[in-house]
Short mmCIF file of C-alpha atoms in Angstrom, two decimals:
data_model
loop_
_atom_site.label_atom_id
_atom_site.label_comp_id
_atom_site.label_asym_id
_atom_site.label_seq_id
_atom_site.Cartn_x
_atom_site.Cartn_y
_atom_site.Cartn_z
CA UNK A 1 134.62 135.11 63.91
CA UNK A 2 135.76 136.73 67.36
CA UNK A 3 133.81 136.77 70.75
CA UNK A 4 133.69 140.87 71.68
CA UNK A 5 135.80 140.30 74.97
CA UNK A 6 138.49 139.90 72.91
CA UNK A 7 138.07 143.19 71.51
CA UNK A 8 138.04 144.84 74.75
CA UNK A 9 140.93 146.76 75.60
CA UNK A 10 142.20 145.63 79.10
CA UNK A 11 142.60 148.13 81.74
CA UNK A 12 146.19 148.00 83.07
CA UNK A 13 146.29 147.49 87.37
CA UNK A 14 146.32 150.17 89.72
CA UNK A 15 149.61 150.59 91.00
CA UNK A 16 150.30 149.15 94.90
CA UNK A 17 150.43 152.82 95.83
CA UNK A 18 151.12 155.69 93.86
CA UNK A 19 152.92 157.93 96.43
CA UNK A 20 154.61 155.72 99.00
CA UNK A 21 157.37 158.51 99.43
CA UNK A 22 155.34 160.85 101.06
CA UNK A 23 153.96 158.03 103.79
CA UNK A 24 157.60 157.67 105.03
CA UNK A 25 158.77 161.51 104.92
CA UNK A 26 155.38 161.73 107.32
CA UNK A 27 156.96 158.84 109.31
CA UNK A 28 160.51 160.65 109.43
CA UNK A 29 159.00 163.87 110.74
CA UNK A 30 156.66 162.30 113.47
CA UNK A 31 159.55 160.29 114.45
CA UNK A 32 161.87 163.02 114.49
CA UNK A 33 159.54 165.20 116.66
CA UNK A 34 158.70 161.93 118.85
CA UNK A 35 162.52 161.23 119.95
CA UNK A 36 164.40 164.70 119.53
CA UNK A 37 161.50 167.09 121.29
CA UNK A 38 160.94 166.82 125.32
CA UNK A 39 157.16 165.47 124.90
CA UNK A 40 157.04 167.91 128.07
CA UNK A 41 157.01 170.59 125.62
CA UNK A 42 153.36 171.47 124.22
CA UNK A 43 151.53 174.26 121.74
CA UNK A 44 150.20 176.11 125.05
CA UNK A 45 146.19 176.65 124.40
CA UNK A 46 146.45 172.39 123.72
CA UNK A 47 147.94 171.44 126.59
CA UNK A 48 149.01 167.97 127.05
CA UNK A 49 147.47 166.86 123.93
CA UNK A 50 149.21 169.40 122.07
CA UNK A 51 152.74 168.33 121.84
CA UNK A 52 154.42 169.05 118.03
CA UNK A 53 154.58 164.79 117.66
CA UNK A 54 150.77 164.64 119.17
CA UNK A 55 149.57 167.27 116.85
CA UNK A 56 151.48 166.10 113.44
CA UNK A 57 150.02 162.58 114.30
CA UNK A 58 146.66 163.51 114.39
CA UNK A 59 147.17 165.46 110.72
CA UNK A 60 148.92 161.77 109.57
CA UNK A 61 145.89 160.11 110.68
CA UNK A 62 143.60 162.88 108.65
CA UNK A 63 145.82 162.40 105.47
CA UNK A 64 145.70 158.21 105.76
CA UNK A 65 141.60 159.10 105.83
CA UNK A 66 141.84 161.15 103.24
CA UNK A 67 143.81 158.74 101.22
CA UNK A 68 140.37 156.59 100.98
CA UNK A 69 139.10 158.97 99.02
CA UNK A 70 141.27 158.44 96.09
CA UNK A 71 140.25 155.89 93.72
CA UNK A 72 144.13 154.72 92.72
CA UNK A 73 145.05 154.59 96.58
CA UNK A 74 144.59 150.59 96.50
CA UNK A 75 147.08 149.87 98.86
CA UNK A 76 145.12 150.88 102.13
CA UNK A 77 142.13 148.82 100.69
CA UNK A 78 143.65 145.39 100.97
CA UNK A 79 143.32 142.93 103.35
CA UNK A 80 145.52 143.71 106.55
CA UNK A 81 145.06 142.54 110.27
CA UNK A 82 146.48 145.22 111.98
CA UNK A 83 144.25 148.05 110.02
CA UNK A 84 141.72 146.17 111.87
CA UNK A 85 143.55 145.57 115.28
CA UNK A 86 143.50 149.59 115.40
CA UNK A 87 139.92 150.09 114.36
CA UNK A 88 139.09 147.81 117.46
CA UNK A 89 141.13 150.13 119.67
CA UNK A 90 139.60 153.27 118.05
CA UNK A 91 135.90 151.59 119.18
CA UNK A 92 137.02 151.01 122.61
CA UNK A 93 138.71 154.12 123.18
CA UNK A 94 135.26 155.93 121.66
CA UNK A 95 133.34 153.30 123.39
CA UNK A 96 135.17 154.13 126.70
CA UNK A 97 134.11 158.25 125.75
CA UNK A 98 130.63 157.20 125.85
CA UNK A 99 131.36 155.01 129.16
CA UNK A 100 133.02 158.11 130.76
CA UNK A 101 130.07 160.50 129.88
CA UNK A 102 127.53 158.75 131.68
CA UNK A 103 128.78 159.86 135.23
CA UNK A 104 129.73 163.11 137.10
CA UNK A 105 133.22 164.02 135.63
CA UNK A 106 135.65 166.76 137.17
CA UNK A 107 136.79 169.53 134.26
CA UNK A 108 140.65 167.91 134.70
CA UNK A 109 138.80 164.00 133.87
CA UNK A 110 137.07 166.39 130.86
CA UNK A 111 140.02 167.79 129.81
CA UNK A 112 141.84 164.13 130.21
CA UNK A 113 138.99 162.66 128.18
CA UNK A 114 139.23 164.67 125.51
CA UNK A 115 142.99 164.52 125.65
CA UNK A 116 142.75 160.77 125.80
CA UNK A 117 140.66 160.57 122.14
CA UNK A 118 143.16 163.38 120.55
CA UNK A 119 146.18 161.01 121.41
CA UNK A 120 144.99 157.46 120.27
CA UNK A 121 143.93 159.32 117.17
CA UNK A 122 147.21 160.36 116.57
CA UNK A 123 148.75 156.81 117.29
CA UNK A 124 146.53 154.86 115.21
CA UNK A 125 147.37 157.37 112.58
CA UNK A 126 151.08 156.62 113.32
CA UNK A 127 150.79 152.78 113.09
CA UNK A 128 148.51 153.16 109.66
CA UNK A 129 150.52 155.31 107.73
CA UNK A 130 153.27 153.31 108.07
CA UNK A 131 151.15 149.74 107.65
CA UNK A 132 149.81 150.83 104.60
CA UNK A 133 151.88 153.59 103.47
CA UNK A 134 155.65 152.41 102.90
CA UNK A 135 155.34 149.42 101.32
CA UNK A 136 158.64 148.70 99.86
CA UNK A 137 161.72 147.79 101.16
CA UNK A 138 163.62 150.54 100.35
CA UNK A 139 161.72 152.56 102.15
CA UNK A 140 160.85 150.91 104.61
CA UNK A 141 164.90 150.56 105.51
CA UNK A 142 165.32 154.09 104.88
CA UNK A 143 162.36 154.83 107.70
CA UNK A 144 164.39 152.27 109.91
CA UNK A 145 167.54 154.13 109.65
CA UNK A 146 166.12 157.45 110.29
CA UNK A 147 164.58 156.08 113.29
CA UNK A 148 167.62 154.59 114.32
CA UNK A 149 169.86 157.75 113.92
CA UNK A 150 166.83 160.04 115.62
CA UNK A 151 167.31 156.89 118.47
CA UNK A 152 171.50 157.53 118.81
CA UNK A 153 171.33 160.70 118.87
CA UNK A 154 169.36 160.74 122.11
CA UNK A 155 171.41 157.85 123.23
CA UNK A 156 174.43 160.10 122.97
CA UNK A 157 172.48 162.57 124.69
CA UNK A 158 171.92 160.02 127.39
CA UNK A 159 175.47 159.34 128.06
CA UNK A 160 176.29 162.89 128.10
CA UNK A 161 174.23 163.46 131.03
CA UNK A 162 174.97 160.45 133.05
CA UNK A 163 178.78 161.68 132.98
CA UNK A 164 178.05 165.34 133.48
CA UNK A 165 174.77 165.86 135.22
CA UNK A 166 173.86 167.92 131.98
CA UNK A 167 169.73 169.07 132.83
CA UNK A 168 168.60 169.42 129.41
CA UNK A 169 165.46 171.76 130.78
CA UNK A 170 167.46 174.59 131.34
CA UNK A 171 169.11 175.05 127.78
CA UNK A 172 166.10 173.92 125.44
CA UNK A 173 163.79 176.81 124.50
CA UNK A 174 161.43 176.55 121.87
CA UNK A 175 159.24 179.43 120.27
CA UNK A 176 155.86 178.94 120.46
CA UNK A 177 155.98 175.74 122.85
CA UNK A 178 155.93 175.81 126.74
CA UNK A 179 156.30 173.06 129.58
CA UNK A 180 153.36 171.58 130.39
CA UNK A 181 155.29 170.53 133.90
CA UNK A 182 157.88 170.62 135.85
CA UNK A 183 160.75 168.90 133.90
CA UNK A 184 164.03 167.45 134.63
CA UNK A 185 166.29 165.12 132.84
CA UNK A 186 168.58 163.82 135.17
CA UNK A 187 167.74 162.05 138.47
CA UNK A 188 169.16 160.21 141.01
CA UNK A 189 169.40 157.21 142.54
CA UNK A 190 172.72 155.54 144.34
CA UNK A 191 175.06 158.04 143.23
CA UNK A 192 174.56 157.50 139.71
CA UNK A 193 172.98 160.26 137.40
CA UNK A 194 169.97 158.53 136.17
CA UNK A 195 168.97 159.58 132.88
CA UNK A 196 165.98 160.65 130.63
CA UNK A 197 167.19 162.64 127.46
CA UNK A 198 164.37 163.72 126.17
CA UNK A 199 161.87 161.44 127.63
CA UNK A 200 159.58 162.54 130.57
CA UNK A 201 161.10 159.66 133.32
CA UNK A 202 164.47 157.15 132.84
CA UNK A 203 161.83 153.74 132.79
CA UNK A 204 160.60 155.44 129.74
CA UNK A 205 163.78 156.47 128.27
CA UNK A 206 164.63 152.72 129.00
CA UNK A 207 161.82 151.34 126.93
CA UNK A 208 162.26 153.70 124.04
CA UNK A 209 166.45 152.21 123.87
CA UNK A 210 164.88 148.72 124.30
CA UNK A 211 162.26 149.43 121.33
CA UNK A 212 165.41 150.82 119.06
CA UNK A 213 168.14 148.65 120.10
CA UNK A 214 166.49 145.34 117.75
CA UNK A 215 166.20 147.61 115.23
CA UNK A 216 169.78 149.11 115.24
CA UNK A 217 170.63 145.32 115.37
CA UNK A 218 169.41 145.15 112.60
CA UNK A 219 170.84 147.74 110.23
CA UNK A 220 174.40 146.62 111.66
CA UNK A 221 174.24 143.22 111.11
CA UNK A 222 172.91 143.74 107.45
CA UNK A 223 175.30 147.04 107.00
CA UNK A 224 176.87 147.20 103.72
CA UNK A 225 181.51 146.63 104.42
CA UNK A 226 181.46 150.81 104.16
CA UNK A 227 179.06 151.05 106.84
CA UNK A 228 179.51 148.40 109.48
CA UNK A 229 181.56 150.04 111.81
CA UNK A 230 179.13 153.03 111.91
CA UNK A 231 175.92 151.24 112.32
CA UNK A 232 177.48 148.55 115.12
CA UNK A 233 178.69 152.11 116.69
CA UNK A 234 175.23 153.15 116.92
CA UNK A 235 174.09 149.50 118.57
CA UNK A 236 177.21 150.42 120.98
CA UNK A 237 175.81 153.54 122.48
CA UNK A 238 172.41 152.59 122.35
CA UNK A 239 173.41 149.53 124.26
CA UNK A 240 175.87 151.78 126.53
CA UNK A 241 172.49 154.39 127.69
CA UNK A 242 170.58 151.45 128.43
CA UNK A 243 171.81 150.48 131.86
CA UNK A 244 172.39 154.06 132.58
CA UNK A 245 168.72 154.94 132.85
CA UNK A 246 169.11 152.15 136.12
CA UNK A 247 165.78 150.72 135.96
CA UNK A 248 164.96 146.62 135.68
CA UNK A 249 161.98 147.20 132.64
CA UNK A 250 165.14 148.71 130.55
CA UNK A 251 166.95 145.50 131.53
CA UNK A 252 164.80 143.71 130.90
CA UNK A 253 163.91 144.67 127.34
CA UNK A 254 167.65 144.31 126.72
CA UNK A 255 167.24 140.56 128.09
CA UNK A 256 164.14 139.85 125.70
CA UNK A 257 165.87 141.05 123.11
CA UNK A 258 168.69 139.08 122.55
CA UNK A 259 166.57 136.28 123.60
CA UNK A 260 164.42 137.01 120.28
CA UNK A 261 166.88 137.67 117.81
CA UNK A 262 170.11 136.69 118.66
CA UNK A 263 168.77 132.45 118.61
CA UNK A 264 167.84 133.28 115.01
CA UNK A 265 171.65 134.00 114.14
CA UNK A 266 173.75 131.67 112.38
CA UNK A 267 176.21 129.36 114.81
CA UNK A 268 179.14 131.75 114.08
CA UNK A 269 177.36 135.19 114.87
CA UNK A 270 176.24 134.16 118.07
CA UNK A 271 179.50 133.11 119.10
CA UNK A 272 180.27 136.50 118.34
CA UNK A 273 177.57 137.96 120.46
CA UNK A 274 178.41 136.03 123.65
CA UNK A 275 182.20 137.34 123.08
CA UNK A 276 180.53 140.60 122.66
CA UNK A 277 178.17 140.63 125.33
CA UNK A 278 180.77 139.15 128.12
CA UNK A 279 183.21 142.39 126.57
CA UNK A 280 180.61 145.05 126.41
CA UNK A 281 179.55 143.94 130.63
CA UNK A 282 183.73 144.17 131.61
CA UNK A 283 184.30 147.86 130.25
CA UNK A 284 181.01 148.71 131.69
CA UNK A 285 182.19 147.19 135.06
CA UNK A 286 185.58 149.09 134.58
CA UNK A 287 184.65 152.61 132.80
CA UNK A 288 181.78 152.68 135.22
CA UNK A 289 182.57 151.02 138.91
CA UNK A 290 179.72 149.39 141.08
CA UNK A 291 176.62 150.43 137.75
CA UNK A 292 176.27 146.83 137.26
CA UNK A 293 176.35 146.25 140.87
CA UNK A 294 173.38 148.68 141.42
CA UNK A 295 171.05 147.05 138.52
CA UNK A 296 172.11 143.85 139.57
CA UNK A 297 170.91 144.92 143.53
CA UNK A 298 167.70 146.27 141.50
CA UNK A 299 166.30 142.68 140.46
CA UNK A 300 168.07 141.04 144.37
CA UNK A 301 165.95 142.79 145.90
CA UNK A 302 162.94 142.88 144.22
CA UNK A 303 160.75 141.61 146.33
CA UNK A 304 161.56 143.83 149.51
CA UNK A 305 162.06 147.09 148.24
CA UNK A 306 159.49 149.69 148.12
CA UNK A 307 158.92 149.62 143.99
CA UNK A 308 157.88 146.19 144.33
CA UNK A 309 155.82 147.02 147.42
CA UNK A 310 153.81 150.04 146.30
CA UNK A 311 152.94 147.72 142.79
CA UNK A 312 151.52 145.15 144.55
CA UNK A 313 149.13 146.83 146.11
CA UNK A 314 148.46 148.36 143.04
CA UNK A 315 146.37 145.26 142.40
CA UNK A 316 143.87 145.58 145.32
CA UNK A 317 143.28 149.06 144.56
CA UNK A 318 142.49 149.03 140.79
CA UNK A 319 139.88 146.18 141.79
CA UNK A 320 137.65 148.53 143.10
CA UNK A 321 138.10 150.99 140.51
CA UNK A 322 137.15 148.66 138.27
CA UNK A 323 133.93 147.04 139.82
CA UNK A 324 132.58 150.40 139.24
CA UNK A 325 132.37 150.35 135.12
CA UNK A 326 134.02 147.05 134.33
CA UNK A 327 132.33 146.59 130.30
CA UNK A 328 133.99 150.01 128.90
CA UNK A 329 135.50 151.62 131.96
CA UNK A 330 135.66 155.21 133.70
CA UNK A 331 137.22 156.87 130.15
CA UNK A 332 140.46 156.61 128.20
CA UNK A 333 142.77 159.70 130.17
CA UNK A 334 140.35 160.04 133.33
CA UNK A 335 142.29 158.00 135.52
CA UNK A 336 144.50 160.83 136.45
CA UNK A 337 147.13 160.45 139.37
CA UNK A 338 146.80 163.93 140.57
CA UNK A 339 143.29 162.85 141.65
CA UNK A 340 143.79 159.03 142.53
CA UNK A 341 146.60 157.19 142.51
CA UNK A 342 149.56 156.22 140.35
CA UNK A 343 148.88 152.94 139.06
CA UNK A 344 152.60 151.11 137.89
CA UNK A 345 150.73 148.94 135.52
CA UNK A 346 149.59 149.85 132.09
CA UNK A 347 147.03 146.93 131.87
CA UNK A 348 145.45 147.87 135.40
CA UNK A 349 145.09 151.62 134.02
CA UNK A 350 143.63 150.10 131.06
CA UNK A 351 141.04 147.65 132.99
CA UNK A 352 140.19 150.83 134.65
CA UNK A 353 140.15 153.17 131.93
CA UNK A 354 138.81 150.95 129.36
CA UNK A 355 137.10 148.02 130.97
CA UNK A 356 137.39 144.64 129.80
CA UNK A 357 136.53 145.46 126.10
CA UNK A 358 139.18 147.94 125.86
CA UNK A 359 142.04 145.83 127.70
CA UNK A 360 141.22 143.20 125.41
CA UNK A 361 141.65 145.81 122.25
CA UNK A 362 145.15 146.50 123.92
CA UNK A 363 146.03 142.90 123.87
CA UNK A 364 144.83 142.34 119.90
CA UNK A 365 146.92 145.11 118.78
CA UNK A 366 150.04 143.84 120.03
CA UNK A 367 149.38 140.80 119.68
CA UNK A 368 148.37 140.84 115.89
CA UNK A 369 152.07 143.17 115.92
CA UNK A 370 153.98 139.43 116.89
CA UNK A 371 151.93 137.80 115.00
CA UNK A 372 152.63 140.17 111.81
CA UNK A 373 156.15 139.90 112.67
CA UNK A 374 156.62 136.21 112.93
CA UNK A 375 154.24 135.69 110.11
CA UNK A 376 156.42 137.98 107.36
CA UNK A 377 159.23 136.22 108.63
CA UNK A 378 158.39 132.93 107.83
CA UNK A 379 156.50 134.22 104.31
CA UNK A 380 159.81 135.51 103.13
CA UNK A 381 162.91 134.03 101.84
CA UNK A 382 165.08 136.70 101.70
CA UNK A 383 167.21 136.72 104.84
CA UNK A 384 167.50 140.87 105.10
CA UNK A 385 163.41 140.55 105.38
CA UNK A 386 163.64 137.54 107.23
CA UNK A 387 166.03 139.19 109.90
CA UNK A 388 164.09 142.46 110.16
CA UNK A 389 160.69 140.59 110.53
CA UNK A 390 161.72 139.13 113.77
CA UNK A 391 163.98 142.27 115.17
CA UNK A 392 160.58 143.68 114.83
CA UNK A 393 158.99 141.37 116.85
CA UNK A 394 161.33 141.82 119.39
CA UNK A 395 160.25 145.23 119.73
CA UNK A 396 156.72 144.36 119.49
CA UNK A 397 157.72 141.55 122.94
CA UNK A 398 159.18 144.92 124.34
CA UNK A 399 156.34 147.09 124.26
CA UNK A 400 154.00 144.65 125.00
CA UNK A 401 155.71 143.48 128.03
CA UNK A 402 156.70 147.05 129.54
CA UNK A 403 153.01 147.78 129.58
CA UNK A 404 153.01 145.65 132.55
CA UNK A 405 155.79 147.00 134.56
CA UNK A 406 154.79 150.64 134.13
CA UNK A 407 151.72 153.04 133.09
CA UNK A 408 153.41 153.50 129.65
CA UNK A 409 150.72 154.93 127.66
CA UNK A 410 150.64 157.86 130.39
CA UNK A 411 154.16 158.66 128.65
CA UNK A 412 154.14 159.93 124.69
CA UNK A 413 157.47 159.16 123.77
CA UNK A 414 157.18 155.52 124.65
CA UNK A 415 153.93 155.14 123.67
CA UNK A 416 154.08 156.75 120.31
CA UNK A 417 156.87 154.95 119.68
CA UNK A 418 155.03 151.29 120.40
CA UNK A 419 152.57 152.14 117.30
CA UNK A 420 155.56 152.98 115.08
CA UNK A 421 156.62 149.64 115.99
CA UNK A 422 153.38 148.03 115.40
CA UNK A 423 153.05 149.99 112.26
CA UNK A 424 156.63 148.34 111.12
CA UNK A 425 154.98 144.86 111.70
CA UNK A 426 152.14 145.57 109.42
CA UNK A 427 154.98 147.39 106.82
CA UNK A 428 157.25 144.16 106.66
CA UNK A 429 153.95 141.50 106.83
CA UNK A 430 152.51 143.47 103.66
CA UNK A 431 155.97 143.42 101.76
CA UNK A 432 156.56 139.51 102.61
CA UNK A 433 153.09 139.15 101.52
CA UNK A 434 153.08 140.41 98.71
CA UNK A 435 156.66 138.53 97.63
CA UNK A 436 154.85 135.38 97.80
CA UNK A 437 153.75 133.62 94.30
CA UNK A 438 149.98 133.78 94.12
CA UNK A 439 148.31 130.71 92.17
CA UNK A 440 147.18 131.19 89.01
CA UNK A 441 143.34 130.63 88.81
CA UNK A 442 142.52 127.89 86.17
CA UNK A 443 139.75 128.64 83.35
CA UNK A 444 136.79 126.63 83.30
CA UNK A 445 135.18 127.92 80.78
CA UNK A 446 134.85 126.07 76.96
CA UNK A 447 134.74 128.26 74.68
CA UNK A 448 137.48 129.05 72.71
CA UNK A 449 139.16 132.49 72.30
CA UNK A 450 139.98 133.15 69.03
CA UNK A 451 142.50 135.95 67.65
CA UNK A 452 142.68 138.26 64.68
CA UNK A 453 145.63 139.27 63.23
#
């Protein structure tokens, strides 16, 4: 006698994702065309939504969609916080649409709206293909050392131009693309060459370093013997452009960096790293007289020069901008500084853009990137996981905290580059996660199952 279940044939489990490979070569591109482009480059009829990173996001986020569709994709249909951090910021940024429509827009607040929903499309699409999309370690390292190469290669850039005034504007031309404005990338300030690379200003070329430089960590402290001296070269320069681009948010990413990571070290390594860090300042101060000086006069006088000045009266004059639609805000890209004023504070623009709901969305989604972070790193016990979980995080603290020292979002590079990074912390939380032993559910029921041979 035999029950009929035990005649049924049991289907074998979906696989965790049946393509992951094609989830980080999408990654590698965007990425590539994120750092190595000027994001003052656009497709022409698009205009500043239509830069080559912009537009290849928005086609990631259309093949993660279409991904849904497919009964064996499983992997984007489990549980995962920041899938839902990003659907909150989708709302608010729609929400904000509506918000905008309701009063008497200008054609350039239009043409900003619209611009506004084509770009967070493309970032949440950026963030979600990698969350859900590579979701093994393998390649998940291999998308960390692509970024990380695209990263030194326009930290080499960097330095270039900070030793010979080298305006990468006049020697890039690109068929099919055109500058959207005016672009140059080298300034000035105290007789230094101040530079940009290919980012649109040096602050955000100094956030984009401080979002790399935990992950270049990283790969050199977990470098295979053959490889060490290559990827701790790579933390070199990428340490080295830093304090070139001369501006105290850069700084102070480098600061909350090592603050983050290097605590988590063993007591030998961080030995190490205050030898290193006390080396790497003296041939600064010697290959490059009175730099140091400068930055160091940067945070001295921070409360008397005119920076500091013009952002703190940034605060009285987003109040009133805000009184006027304070639930959803004016519209996601309206608050244009062509037509009101430039606003040195991401979460200002964002109260005024987005209203409370949408600030708060802001705050979720890196938020539930720490919390990713920290959360993998305590899931895991292997200490390569372990290690990247929190270098992640660090870049997470980065982004998070440059939002309030500049209007970052207003700038592609850095901004796309903050959802990669997010996207990383839902990458390493789902591979942790997964790691973990899951209990064993015990039968209740009774009856026996019997066999036949």
């Amino acid at each position: 006698m035999t029950y009929r279940s035990s005649f049924r044939r049991r289907r074998k489990p979906p696989p965790i994702n049946p393509a992951p490979a094609p989830a980080t070569t999408l990654s590698s591109v965007y990425c590539f065309l994120l750092l190595l482009l000027p994001s003052q480059y656009v497709i022409g009829p698009l205009g500043g939504a239509g830069t080559p990173a912009g537009v290849f996001a928005v086609v990631i986020l259309l093949a993660y969609l279409l991904a849904w569709l497919a009964p064996r994709s499983t992997a984007i249909r489990q549980p995962q916080p920041l899938r839902i951090a990003m659907v909150l910021f989708g709302a608010a940024v729609l929400a904000s649409y509506a918000s905008g429509m309701t009063r008497q827009l200008t054609v350039l607040e239009i043409n900003g709206l619209d611009r506004g929903l084509i770009i967070a499309a493309g970032w949440i699409g950026s963030a979600l293909i990698i969350c859900d999309g590579v979701d093994r370690m393998d390649l998940l390292e291999k998308l960390r050392r692509r970024v990380v190469a695209f990263g030194t290669a326009i930290a080499a850039l960097g330095v270039l131009q900070f030793f010979t005034a080298l305006d990468l504007a006049q020697y890039i031309q690109i068929p099919g693309l055109s500058l959207s404005v005016p672009y140059s990338s080298v300034h000035g300030r105290d007789e230094f060459n101040r530079i940009a690379a290919t980012a649109a200003h040096p602050i955000e070329f100094g956030v984009v370093l401080g979002l790399l430089l935990p992950l270049a960590l990283h790969g050199a402290r977990h470098a295979p013997p053959e490889l060490r001296r290559r990827r701790w070269a790579q933390v070199m320069l990428i340490a080295a452009a830093l304090p070139m681009t001369i501006s105290r948010t850069a700084m102070l990413g480098a600061v909350l960096v090592a603050v983050v990571v290097v605590p988590t070290w063993t007591r030998k390594e961080r030995r190490r790293a205050y030898v290193l860090f006390g080396a790497f300042g003296v041939v600064m101060r010697l290959a490059i007289p009175g730099l140091l000086g400068t930055i160091f006069a940067l945070f001295e006088n921070i409360g008397n020069d005119s920076s500091t000045q013009f952002r703190l009266h940034d605060y009285s004059a987003a109040t009133d901008y805000f009184s006027e639609h304070p639930w959803f805000g004016r519209g996601f890209g309206t608050f244009l500084p062509n037509l009101y004023r430039i606003l040195d504070n991401q979460y200002l623009v964002t109260l005024i853009e987005m209203g409370v709901i949408g600030s708060i969305s802001v705050v979720v989604c890196f938020g539930t990137g720490w919390v990713l972070a920290r959360r993998a790193r305590r899931l895991s016990d292997d200490p390569e996981l372990r290690h990247l979980a929190q270098c992640v995080a660090a870049s997470v603290l980065v982004g998070a905290v440059s939002l309030a020292t500049y209007d970052s979002l207003a700038f592609p590079m850095c901004a796309g580059l903050m959802f990669v990074v997010m996207g990383f912390a839902g990458a390493v939380y789902n591979i942790a996660n997964r790691a973990v032993p899951q209990e064993t559910p015990i039968s209740t029921s009774s009856e026996p199952v019997l066999q036949t041979s």
